Amino acid sequence: MALTLLVTSVVIISCIAFNKLSSRWGIPTLLIFILLGMFFGSDGFVKIPFENYSFAEQICSVSLIFIMFYGGFGTRLKDAICIAPQSILLSTLGVLLTALLTGLFCHVVLAMPVLESFLIGAVISSTDAASVFSILRSKRLNLKLHTASMLEVESGSNDPFSYMLTLIALSLMLEPIHTGSILYMLFAQVVYGILIGILVACIALWILNHFQFVTAGFDAAFVLATALLAYALPSLVGGNGYLSVYLVGLILGNRPLPNKRALVHFFDGITGLMQMLIFFLLGLLAFPSLLPSVLLPALAIALFLTFIARPLAVGLILTPFKAPLMQQLLVSWSGLRGASSIVFAILATISPAYTQYDLFHIVFCIVLLSITFQGTLLPFVAKKLHMIDPHADVLKTFTDYTEEVQVQFIELILTADHPWANQSIHQLILPPHTLLVMLMRQGQTIIPNGNTVLLPDDIVILSAPPFESSVSLELTELHIQPNSKWTSKTIAEFSPTPDHLVIMIKRGEKIVIPNGTTIIEAHDTLVMSSNRIHKKITHPPITPTLEI
C-alpha cells in the first residue's frame, strides 16, 4: 500500500513538473504525460506491470466524463453562438465523413477487412478536446474569425458521435443487425442522451439555486455527482452518456450559479488531474516494443487522416459558409487526436468482436504522431496562415475564471431624481479604487468615457476591489410571515435589535438592496449584518434563519 502511494505521488509530481517545462520546450503537455506512462510501464524503464485493459477502460471512461463535463462547462455560448452551425456540423457530419473516408482508405489501400476498417475510422474520427484546449491556452493562440470558439465547440462535442459510431461498428462485427436496429440505436443514442441531459441539468440548476448547502464544498460534490448521474442514466437505457454529460456541463456553465468561481477552480483541478491520469494510464498500458510493428500502417492512416480525410470533411462543411481557405486549413490542421480515440480503441480491444490487427497500438501510434507533429506545429501553422489575431485573447472564448483578477461588479439603476442623472462622468465623485466601467441604455451597451452624460433609467455598472479581511461579518436571516407586525413597514421603522442592519432582501427570485423607504413585504427574507465581528475561520459560521 505504502509503495503504491509512493509511486502515485511521484507520478503526479512528475506530471506537474513536466507540465511546467513543456511550455519552455514547445512540446504539448499531454504528450509528456503519455511518455511518462511509457517510461513507468512494464515495457519501459521502471517496469510497473499493467496489462488490464478492462480496468484501464473503466478508469479512462470515468476520466472522460469529467473532461467532457468541463468541456461543456467551459464553453461560453454567447461567444460561440455565431459559429454554432459550423461547429455542430463538424462534430456530427464531420465525424461521419472522417470515419467513412478513413475506413475506405484502410480497406482499399491497407487491405483491412471492411468492418474493421470502419471500426478504425470510427475510433479516430473525433478530435480531442483536452489536446486542443491545452495547446490553445498554453500557447495563447489568439485566432481570427472566432476559430478558437469553433474548435472549442467541435472538439468538446464530437466525442459522443465517435463513441456512437464505435458502438455501431462493434455491434455489426458481433452479429448481423437489421437496418431498423441501427436506426433505433442512433435514435436512442441521440434523443435519450439529449433529453436526459437537459432534464438532469434543469433539476440540478433548481437545486443549486434553491438549496443552501450547509457545509462549504458540498455544492462542488453535488455538481460532481450530477456529472456522474448525467452519464449513468442515459447509458442504462441505451442513450449516449457522453452527449448527456456535455449538455449538462454546457447548461450549468452558462447559467448564473451560487459560488461559481469556486466550482470552476474545483473542476479545473479535477479535470487537470483526470487528464494526467488518463494520458499516463494509456502510456502505462502501451508496449513501446510493439510500436515498430504497427508504425507503417499507423503512419499511413495518420498521413491520410491529416492531409486528406480531415481537410475534405472540413472543406465540404465550411465552404457553404464561405469560410476563407486559410481558416479551413487551420481548422483541418487543428484536428488533433487524443485520449478519447485511445479509450474507444480500448473499448474495441475488450469487446468480444474479433479484430485481425492490433487496434490499440495502431490508434496509440496515430495519437502519438498527431500530438507530436500537429500539436507542436499548430502555433507555427497558425502564424504562417496569418490566422493570429493580435487584438484577441483566446481565454475570452472560454469561461475560464482561473486567471481573472479579483474584482466586484455593482449594478446601479439611475432614477430621475438621482444626483448622477444628467451629469457627465468626469463630474462624478466616486469612492477611491472605484471605476464606472459600463452603462446600458435602452438595451444598448455603452463603454463610457469622461464626457459621457448619464441619463435617467441608465443602468450603470461599477467595479471595485472585493472585501478581503481577516474578519468576517455575521449575517442573520429573518423570514417575514404574513401576520408579522413588520409587514408593510419601511426599513426605517424596522428595529427588532439595535445592532443589526438590513443589507439585503430576498424577495422570491429577486434580490433587493434596501434603503430607509423600502417597504417590507410578506414572505421577504431579510439578510442582516451584526456588529459582532469574528475572526475568519475555516468553515463559515452557520447562518440562523428566524421567522418573525
Coordinates of C-alpha atoms in Angstrom, one line a residue:
M1 CA 0.0 0.0 0.0
A2 CA 2.7 2.5 1.0
L3 CA 4.7 1.6 -2.1
T4 CA 1.7 2.2 -4.3
L5 CA 1.0 5.6 -2.7
L6 CA 4.7 6.5 -3.1
V7 CA 4.7 5.7 -6.8
T8 CA 1.4 7.6 -7.3
S9 CA 2.7 10.7 -5.6
V10 CA 6.0 10.5 -7.7
V11 CA 3.9 10.2 -10.9
I12 CA 1.7 13.1 -10.1
I13 CA 4.6 15.4 -9.1
S14 CA 6.5 14.3 -12.2
C15 CA 3.5 15.2 -14.4
I16 CA 3.2 18.6 -12.7
A17 CA 6.9 19.3 -13.1
F18 CA 7.0 18.4 -16.8
N19 CA 3.8 20.4 -17.3
K20 CA 5.8 23.5 -16.4
L21 CA 8.8 22.5 -18.5
S22 CA 6.8 21.5 -21.6
S23 CA 5.8 25.1 -22.4
R24 CA 9.5 26.1 -22.5
W25 CA 10.4 23.2 -24.7
G26 CA 7.4 23.8 -27.1
I27 CA 6.1 20.2 -26.6
P28 CA 2.4 19.6 -25.9
T29 CA 1.9 18.8 -22.2
L30 CA -0.3 15.8 -22.9
L31 CA 2.5 14.1 -24.9
I32 CA 4.7 14.4 -21.8
F33 CA 2.1 12.5 -19.7
I34 CA 2.0 9.7 -22.3
L35 CA 5.7 9.4 -22.4
L36 CA 5.9 9.3 -18.6
G37 CA 3.4 6.5 -18.7
M38 CA 5.5 4.6 -21.2
F39 CA 8.6 5.3 -19.1
F40 CA 7.0 3.8 -15.9
G41 CA 5.2 0.9 -17.8
S42 CA 6.0 -2.8 -17.9
D43 CA 7.8 -2.3 -21.2
G44 CA 9.6 0.9 -20.0
F45 CA 12.4 1.7 -17.6
V46 CA 10.5 1.4 -14.3
K47 CA 8.6 -1.7 -15.5
I48 CA 5.4 -1.3 -13.5
P49 CA 3.3 -4.4 -14.6
F50 CA 0.0 -3.2 -16.1
E51 CA -1.9 -5.0 -18.8
N52 CA -5.5 -4.9 -17.6
Y53 CA -7.4 -3.3 -20.5
S54 CA -10.8 -3.7 -18.8
F55 CA -9.7 -1.8 -15.7
A56 CA -8.0 0.9 -17.8
E57 CA -11.2 1.3 -19.9
Q58 CA -13.3 1.9 -16.8
I59 CA -10.8 4.4 -15.3
C60 CA -10.4 6.3 -18.6
S61 CA -14.2 6.3 -19.2
V62 CA -14.8 7.9 -15.8
S63 CA -12.0 10.4 -16.5
L64 CA -13.6 11.2 -19.8
I65 CA -16.9 12.0 -18.0
F66 CA -15.2 14.9 -16.2
I67 CA -13.3 16.1 -19.2
M68 CA -16.5 16.1 -21.3
F69 CA -18.4 17.8 -18.5
Y70 CA -15.8 20.5 -18.0
G71 CA -15.6 20.9 -21.8
G72 CA -19.3 21.9 -21.8
F73 CA -19.0 23.9 -18.6
G74 CA -16.2 26.0 -20.1
T75 CA -18.0 26.7 -23.4
R76 CA -19.2 30.3 -23.5
L77 CA -22.4 30.2 -25.6
K78 CA -22.6 33.9 -26.3
D79 CA -19.2 33.8 -27.9
A80 CA -19.8 30.6 -29.8
I81 CA -23.3 31.2 -31.0
C82 CA -22.2 32.8 -34.2
I83 CA -20.3 29.7 -35.3
A84 CA -22.6 27.2 -33.7
P85 CA -23.9 25.7 -37.0
Q86 CA -20.4 25.1 -38.4
S87 CA -19.2 23.6 -35.1
I88 CA -22.3 21.3 -34.8
L89 CA -21.9 20.1 -38.4
L90 CA -18.2 19.5 -37.8
S91 CA -18.9 17.5 -34.7
T92 CA -21.6 15.3 -36.4
L93 CA -21.4 15.2 -40.1
G94 CA -17.6 15.9 -39.9
V95 CA -17.1 12.9 -37.7
L96 CA -19.1 10.6 -40.0
L97 CA -17.3 11.8 -43.1
T98 CA -13.9 11.4 -41.4
A99 CA -14.8 7.8 -40.3
L100 CA -16.1 6.8 -43.7
L101 CA -13.1 8.2 -45.6
T102 CA -10.6 6.7 -43.2
G103 CA -12.4 3.4 -43.3
L104 CA -12.4 3.4 -47.1
F105 CA -8.6 4.1 -47.1
C106 CA -7.9 1.3 -44.6
H107 CA -10.0 -1.2 -46.7
V108 CA -8.8 -0.2 -50.2
V109 CA -5.2 0.8 -49.6
L110 CA -4.2 -1.3 -46.5
A111 CA -6.4 -4.3 -47.4
M112 CA -8.1 -4.4 -44.0
P113 CA -11.5 -6.1 -43.6
V114 CA -14.4 -3.8 -44.2
L115 CA -15.9 -3.7 -40.7
E116 CA -12.5 -3.5 -39.1
S117 CA -11.6 -0.6 -41.4
F118 CA -14.8 1.2 -40.4
L119 CA -14.1 0.5 -36.7
I120 CA -10.6 2.2 -37.0
G121 CA -12.2 5.1 -38.8
A122 CA -14.9 5.4 -36.1
V123 CA -12.4 5.2 -33.3
I124 CA -10.2 8.1 -34.6
S125 CA -12.9 10.2 -36.2
S126 CA -13.2 12.7 -33.3
T127 CA -10.8 15.5 -32.3
D128 CA -9.6 15.6 -28.7
A129 CA -10.8 18.5 -26.5
A130 CA -8.1 18.1 -24.0
S131 CA -5.3 18.3 -26.6
V132 CA -6.9 21.3 -28.5
F133 CA -7.7 23.3 -25.3
S134 CA -4.3 22.6 -23.8
I135 CA -2.4 23.9 -26.8
L136 CA -4.7 26.9 -27.4
R137 CA -4.4 28.0 -23.8
S138 CA -0.8 27.2 -23.1
K139 CA 0.4 28.9 -26.4
R140 CA -2.2 31.8 -26.0
L141 CA -3.2 31.3 -29.7
N142 CA -5.5 34.3 -30.5
L143 CA -7.2 33.1 -33.6
K144 CA -9.2 35.2 -36.1
L145 CA -12.8 34.7 -37.3
H146 CA -13.9 33.0 -34.0
T147 CA -11.8 30.0 -35.0
A148 CA -10.9 29.3 -31.3
S149 CA -14.6 29.1 -30.4
M150 CA -15.3 26.8 -33.4
L151 CA -12.5 24.4 -32.4
E152 CA -13.7 24.6 -28.8
V153 CA -17.3 23.6 -29.5
E154 CA -16.3 21.0 -32.1
S155 CA -13.7 19.2 -30.0
G156 CA -15.9 19.4 -26.9
S157 CA -18.9 17.9 -28.6
N158 CA -17.7 15.4 -31.2
D159 CA -16.6 12.6 -28.9
P160 CA -20.2 11.3 -28.3
F161 CA -20.7 10.8 -32.0
S162 CA -17.4 9.0 -32.4
Y163 CA -18.4 6.8 -29.5
M164 CA -21.8 6.1 -31.2
L165 CA -20.1 5.1 -34.4
T166 CA -17.7 2.8 -32.5
L167 CA -20.6 1.1 -30.8
I168 CA -22.3 0.6 -34.2
A169 CA -19.2 -0.8 -35.7
L170 CA -18.7 -3.3 -32.8
S171 CA -22.3 -4.3 -33.0
L172 CA -22.1 -5.0 -36.7
M173 CA -18.9 -7.1 -36.1
L174 CA -20.6 -9.2 -33.4
E175 CA -23.7 -10.2 -35.3
P176 CA -25.8 -9.1 -38.3
I177 CA -28.0 -6.2 -37.4
H178 CA -31.2 -5.1 -39.2
T179 CA -31.5 -1.5 -40.5
G180 CA -34.3 -0.9 -38.0
S181 CA -32.0 -1.9 -35.1
I182 CA -29.3 0.5 -36.3
L183 CA -31.8 3.3 -36.7
Y184 CA -33.2 2.7 -33.2
M185 CA -29.6 2.7 -31.8
L186 CA -29.0 6.1 -33.5
F187 CA -32.3 7.4 -32.2
A188 CA -31.7 6.1 -28.6
Q189 CA -28.1 7.4 -28.5
V190 CA -29.0 11.0 -29.6
V191 CA -32.6 11.5 -28.3
Y192 CA -32.2 9.8 -24.9
G193 CA -28.8 11.5 -24.4
I194 CA -30.2 15.0 -25.2
L195 CA -33.4 14.6 -23.3
I196 CA -31.9 13.1 -20.1
G197 CA -29.1 15.6 -20.2
I198 CA -31.5 18.6 -20.4
L199 CA -33.6 17.1 -17.6
V200 CA -30.7 16.4 -15.3
A201 CA -29.3 19.9 -15.9
C202 CA -32.7 21.6 -15.2
I203 CA -33.1 19.7 -11.9
A204 CA -29.5 20.4 -10.9
L205 CA -30.0 24.1 -11.6
W206 CA -33.1 24.3 -9.5
I207 CA -31.4 22.6 -6.6
L208 CA -28.3 24.7 -6.8
N209 CA -30.4 27.9 -6.8
H210 CA -32.9 26.9 -4.1
F211 CA -31.0 24.6 -1.8
Q212 CA -28.5 26.0 0.7
F213 CA -25.6 23.7 1.3
V214 CA -24.7 23.7 5.0
T215 CA -21.0 22.6 4.5
A216 CA -18.6 24.5 2.3
G217 CA -17.7 22.4 -0.7
F218 CA -20.8 20.3 -0.8
D219 CA -22.1 22.2 -3.8
A220 CA -19.0 21.0 -5.7
A221 CA -19.6 17.5 -4.6
F222 CA -23.2 17.8 -5.8
V223 CA -22.2 19.0 -9.2
L224 CA -19.6 16.2 -9.4
A225 CA -22.4 13.7 -8.6
T226 CA -24.6 15.4 -11.2
A227 CA -22.0 14.8 -13.9
L228 CA -21.8 11.1 -13.0
L229 CA -25.6 10.8 -12.9
A230 CA -25.8 12.5 -16.3
Y231 CA -23.6 9.8 -17.8
A232 CA -25.2 6.8 -16.0
L233 CA -28.9 7.5 -16.6
P234 CA -28.9 7.6 -20.5
S235 CA -26.3 4.7 -20.6
L236 CA -28.8 2.5 -18.7
V237 CA -31.5 3.0 -21.5
G238 CA -29.2 2.9 -24.5
G239 CA -28.6 6.7 -24.7
N240 CA -25.3 8.5 -25.2
G241 CA -23.8 9.2 -21.8
Y242 CA -21.0 11.5 -23.1
L243 CA -23.5 13.6 -25.0
S244 CA -25.7 14.0 -21.9
V245 CA -22.7 14.9 -19.8
Y246 CA -21.5 17.5 -22.3
L247 CA -25.0 19.1 -22.4
V248 CA -25.3 19.2 -18.6
G249 CA -21.9 21.0 -18.4
L250 CA -22.9 23.4 -21.2
I251 CA -26.2 24.3 -19.5
L252 CA -24.8 24.7 -16.0
G253 CA -21.7 26.6 -17.2
N254 CA -23.8 29.2 -19.0
R255 CA -26.2 29.9 -16.1
P256 CA -25.6 32.0 -13.0
L257 CA -24.7 29.7 -10.2
P258 CA -24.0 30.4 -6.5
N259 CA -20.3 30.1 -5.7
K260 CA -19.5 29.6 -9.4
R261 CA -15.9 30.8 -9.1
A262 CA -15.2 28.1 -6.5
L263 CA -16.8 25.5 -8.8
V264 CA -14.6 26.5 -11.7
H265 CA -11.5 26.2 -9.5
F266 CA -12.6 22.8 -8.2
F267 CA -13.3 21.3 -11.7
D268 CA -10.3 22.9 -13.2
G269 CA -8.2 20.9 -10.7
I270 CA -10.2 17.8 -11.1
T271 CA -10.1 17.9 -14.9
G272 CA -6.3 18.6 -14.8
L273 CA -5.8 15.5 -12.6
M274 CA -8.1 13.4 -14.9
Q275 CA -6.0 14.4 -17.9
M276 CA -2.8 13.5 -16.1
L277 CA -4.4 10.2 -15.1
I278 CA -5.9 9.2 -18.5
F279 CA -2.8 10.0 -20.6
F280 CA -0.4 8.5 -18.1
L281 CA -2.5 5.4 -17.8
L282 CA -2.7 5.0 -21.6
G283 CA 1.0 5.3 -21.8
L284 CA 1.4 2.8 -19.0
L285 CA -0.8 0.4 -20.9
A286 CA 1.2 0.6 -24.1
F287 CA 4.1 -1.5 -25.1
P288 CA 6.8 0.6 -26.9
S289 CA 8.4 -2.6 -28.2
L290 CA 5.2 -3.3 -30.3
L291 CA 5.0 0.2 -31.9
P292 CA 7.5 -0.5 -34.7
S293 CA 5.3 -3.4 -35.9
V294 CA 2.4 -1.0 -36.4
L295 CA 4.3 2.1 -37.4
L296 CA 3.8 1.8 -41.1
P297 CA 0.0 1.3 -41.2
A298 CA -0.4 3.9 -38.4
L299 CA 1.8 6.4 -40.2
A300 CA -0.2 5.8 -43.5
I301 CA -3.5 6.3 -41.7
A302 CA -2.2 9.4 -39.8
L303 CA -1.0 11.0 -43.1
F304 CA -4.3 10.2 -44.9
L305 CA -6.3 11.5 -41.9
T306 CA -4.3 14.7 -41.6
F307 CA -3.9 15.7 -45.2
I308 CA -6.9 14.1 -47.0
A309 CA -9.8 12.9 -44.8
R310 CA -9.9 15.8 -42.3
P311 CA -9.4 18.6 -45.0
L312 CA -12.0 17.1 -47.2
A313 CA -14.6 16.9 -44.4
V314 CA -13.8 20.4 -43.2
G315 CA -13.9 21.8 -46.8
L316 CA -17.3 20.2 -47.5
I317 CA -18.8 21.6 -44.3
L318 CA -17.2 25.1 -44.1
T319 CA -17.2 26.1 -47.8
P320 CA -21.0 26.7 -47.9
F321 CA -20.5 29.1 -45.0
K322 CA -17.9 31.0 -47.2
A323 CA -15.2 30.3 -44.7
P324 CA -11.8 31.6 -46.0
L325 CA -9.3 29.0 -47.2
M326 CA -6.8 29.9 -44.5
Q327 CA -9.4 29.3 -41.8
Q328 CA -10.3 25.9 -43.4
L329 CA -6.7 24.9 -43.5
L330 CA -6.1 25.9 -39.8
V331 CA -9.3 24.0 -38.7
S332 CA -8.1 21.0 -40.7
W333 CA -4.6 21.1 -39.0
S334 CA -6.2 21.5 -35.6
G335 CA -7.9 18.2 -35.7
L336 CA -5.7 16.6 -33.1
R337 CA -6.4 13.0 -32.0
G338 CA -6.1 12.2 -28.3
A339 CA -7.3 10.3 -25.3
S340 CA -10.8 9.7 -26.4
S341 CA -9.6 7.8 -29.5
I342 CA -7.4 5.6 -27.4
V343 CA -10.2 4.9 -24.9
F344 CA -12.5 3.9 -27.7
A345 CA -9.7 1.7 -29.0
I346 CA -9.5 0.0 -25.6
L347 CA -13.3 -0.5 -25.7
A348 CA -12.9 -2.3 -29.0
T349 CA -10.0 -4.3 -27.6
I350 CA -12.0 -5.7 -24.7
S351 CA -15.1 -6.3 -26.9
P352 CA -15.8 -9.9 -28.0
A353 CA -15.6 -8.6 -31.6
Y354 CA -12.6 -10.2 -33.4
T355 CA -10.0 -7.8 -34.8
Q356 CA -7.2 -9.0 -37.1
Y357 CA -4.9 -6.1 -36.3
D358 CA -3.5 -4.7 -33.1
L359 CA -6.1 -1.9 -33.0
F360 CA -5.0 -0.4 -29.6
H361 CA -1.3 0.1 -30.6
I362 CA -2.3 1.4 -34.1
V363 CA -4.5 4.1 -32.6
F364 CA -2.0 4.8 -29.9
C365 CA 0.7 5.4 -32.5
I366 CA -1.6 7.6 -34.5
V367 CA -2.3 9.7 -31.4
L368 CA 1.4 10.0 -30.7
L369 CA 2.1 11.2 -34.2
S370 CA -0.9 13.6 -34.1
I371 CA 0.0 15.2 -30.8
T372 CA 3.7 15.3 -31.6
F373 CA 3.6 16.9 -35.0
Q374 CA 0.2 18.6 -35.3
G375 CA 0.2 19.8 -31.7
T376 CA 3.8 21.1 -31.8
L377 CA 3.4 22.8 -35.2
L378 CA 0.0 24.3 -34.5
P379 CA 1.3 27.7 -33.4
F380 CA 3.7 27.8 -36.4
V381 CA 0.9 26.8 -38.8
A382 CA -1.5 29.4 -37.4
K383 CA 1.2 32.1 -37.8
K384 CA 2.0 31.1 -41.4
L385 CA -1.6 31.1 -42.4
H386 CA -1.9 34.6 -40.9
M387 CA -4.7 33.5 -38.6
I388 CA -3.2 35.0 -35.4
D389 CA -5.3 37.9 -34.1
P390 CA -3.1 40.2 -32.0
H391 CA -6.2 42.0 -30.7
A392 CA -7.9 39.0 -29.2
D393 CA -7.2 36.7 -26.3
V394 CA -8.1 33.0 -26.6
L395 CA -9.1 32.9 -22.9
K396 CA -12.0 35.2 -23.7
T397 CA -13.6 32.4 -25.7
F398 CA -13.7 30.1 -22.6
T399 CA -15.5 30.6 -19.3
D400 CA -12.1 30.5 -17.7
Y401 CA -12.0 32.3 -14.3
T402 CA -8.7 31.0 -13.1
E403 CA -6.7 34.0 -14.3
E404 CA -9.2 36.7 -13.8
V405 CA -8.4 39.4 -11.3
Q406 CA -10.4 39.7 -8.1
V407 CA -13.0 42.4 -8.8
Q408 CA -16.6 43.0 -7.7
F409 CA -19.2 44.5 -10.1
I410 CA -22.1 46.6 -8.9
E411 CA -25.3 47.4 -10.7
L412 CA -27.0 50.8 -10.2
I413 CA -30.2 52.0 -11.8
L414 CA -30.4 55.8 -12.1
T415 CA -33.8 57.3 -11.2
A416 CA -34.9 60.7 -12.4
D417 CA -34.0 62.3 -9.1
H418 CA -30.7 60.6 -8.7
P419 CA -27.9 63.1 -8.2
W420 CA -25.9 61.5 -11.0
A421 CA -28.7 61.9 -13.6
N422 CA -27.8 64.3 -16.4
Q423 CA -24.2 64.6 -15.1
S424 CA -21.1 63.7 -17.2
I425 CA -18.8 61.1 -15.7
H426 CA -15.9 63.4 -15.1
Q427 CA -18.2 65.4 -12.8
L428 CA -18.9 62.5 -10.5
I429 CA -17.1 61.9 -7.2
L430 CA -16.6 58.2 -7.0
P431 CA -15.1 56.3 -4.0
P432 CA -11.4 55.5 -4.3
H433 CA -10.5 52.5 -6.4
T434 CA -13.9 52.5 -8.0
L435 CA -14.5 52.8 -11.7
L436 CA -17.6 53.2 -13.9
V437 CA -16.9 50.5 -16.5
M438 CA -20.2 50.2 -18.5
L439 CA -23.7 51.5 -18.8
M440 CA -26.8 50.1 -20.5
R441 CA -29.2 52.5 -22.1
Q442 CA -32.4 51.3 -23.8
G443 CA -30.9 47.8 -24.5
Q444 CA -27.7 49.3 -25.8
T445 CA -24.3 48.7 -24.1
I446 CA -22.1 51.8 -23.9
I447 CA -18.5 51.9 -22.9
P448 CA -18.2 55.3 -21.3
N449 CA -15.5 58.0 -21.2
G450 CA -15.3 61.1 -19.1
N451 CA -17.6 63.1 -21.3
T452 CA -20.4 60.6 -21.3
V453 CA -23.6 62.1 -19.8
L454 CA -25.6 59.8 -17.6
L455 CA -29.4 59.8 -18.2
P456 CA -32.4 58.7 -16.1
D457 CA -33.1 55.0 -16.4
D458 CA -29.5 54.2 -17.3
I459 CA -28.1 51.0 -15.8
V460 CA -24.6 51.8 -14.5
I461 CA -22.0 49.1 -13.8
L462 CA -19.3 49.9 -11.3
S463 CA -16.2 47.9 -10.5
A464 CA -14.3 47.8 -7.2
P465 CA -11.9 45.5 -5.3
P466 CA -13.8 42.9 -3.3
F467 CA -13.8 42.8 0.5
E468 CA -10.9 40.8 1.8
S469 CA -10.1 40.8 5.5
S470 CA -9.1 38.6 8.4
V471 CA -12.5 39.3 9.9
S472 CA -16.0 38.4 8.7
L473 CA -19.4 39.8 9.4
E474 CA -22.0 37.6 11.0
L475 CA -25.1 37.5 8.8
T476 CA -28.5 36.5 10.1
E477 CA -31.7 35.8 8.0
L478 CA -35.2 36.7 9.2
H479 CA -38.2 35.4 7.4
I480 CA -41.2 37.7 7.4
Q481 CA -44.5 35.8 8.0
P482 CA -47.8 37.2 6.5
N483 CA -49.1 38.1 10.0
S484 CA -45.8 39.7 11.1
K485 CA -46.0 43.1 12.7
W486 CA -43.3 44.3 10.3
T487 CA -45.3 43.6 7.2
S488 CA -45.9 46.8 5.2
K489 CA -43.5 48.7 7.4
T490 CA -40.5 50.6 6.0
I491 CA -36.9 49.6 6.7
A492 CA -36.5 52.8 8.7
E493 CA -39.3 51.5 11.0
F494 CA -37.8 48.1 11.3
S495 CA -35.9 47.8 14.6
P496 CA -36.0 44.3 16.2
T497 CA -32.5 44.8 17.6
P498 CA -30.3 47.9 17.7
D499 CA -27.1 46.3 16.5
H500 CA -28.4 44.8 13.2
L501 CA -28.6 46.4 9.7
V502 CA -30.7 45.0 6.9
I503 CA -28.3 44.8 4.0
M504 CA -30.4 42.7 1.5
I505 CA -33.9 41.5 1.0
K506 CA -34.5 38.1 -0.7
R507 CA -37.9 38.5 -2.4
G508 CA -38.8 35.3 -4.3
E509 CA -36.3 35.2 -7.2
K510 CA -35.3 38.9 -6.7
I511 CA -32.6 40.5 -4.6
V512 CA -33.4 43.9 -3.3
I513 CA -30.8 46.3 -1.8
P514 CA -33.0 48.4 0.6
N515 CA -32.9 51.9 1.8
G516 CA -34.9 53.5 4.6
T517 CA -38.1 53.9 2.5
T518 CA -38.2 50.2 1.2
I519 CA -41.4 48.5 2.2
I520 CA -41.2 45.1 3.9
E521 CA -43.5 42.5 2.3
A522 CA -44.8 39.2 3.5
H523 CA -42.5 36.2 2.8
D524 CA -39.5 38.5 2.4
T525 CA -36.2 37.2 3.9
L526 CA -34.2 40.0 5.5
V527 CA -30.5 39.5 5.5
M528 CA -28.9 41.5 8.4
S529 CA -25.4 42.2 9.5
S530 CA -24.4 42.3 13.1
N531 CA -22.0 44.5 15.0
R532 CA -20.5 41.3 16.4
I533 CA -17.4 40.6 14.3
H534 CA -15.5 37.3 14.5
K535 CA -12.1 36.2 13.3
K536 CA -12.3 34.3 10.0
I537 CA -12.4 30.6 10.5
T538 CA -12.0 27.7 8.1
H539 CA -15.7 27.0 7.9
P540 CA -18.1 30.0 7.8
P541 CA -20.5 30.3 10.7
I542 CA -23.9 28.8 10.3
T543 CA -26.4 31.5 9.4
P544 CA -29.5 31.1 11.5
T545 CA -32.9 31.7 9.9
L546 CA -35.6 33.2 12.2
E547 CA -39.2 33.6 11.5
I548 CA -41.0 36.8 12.5

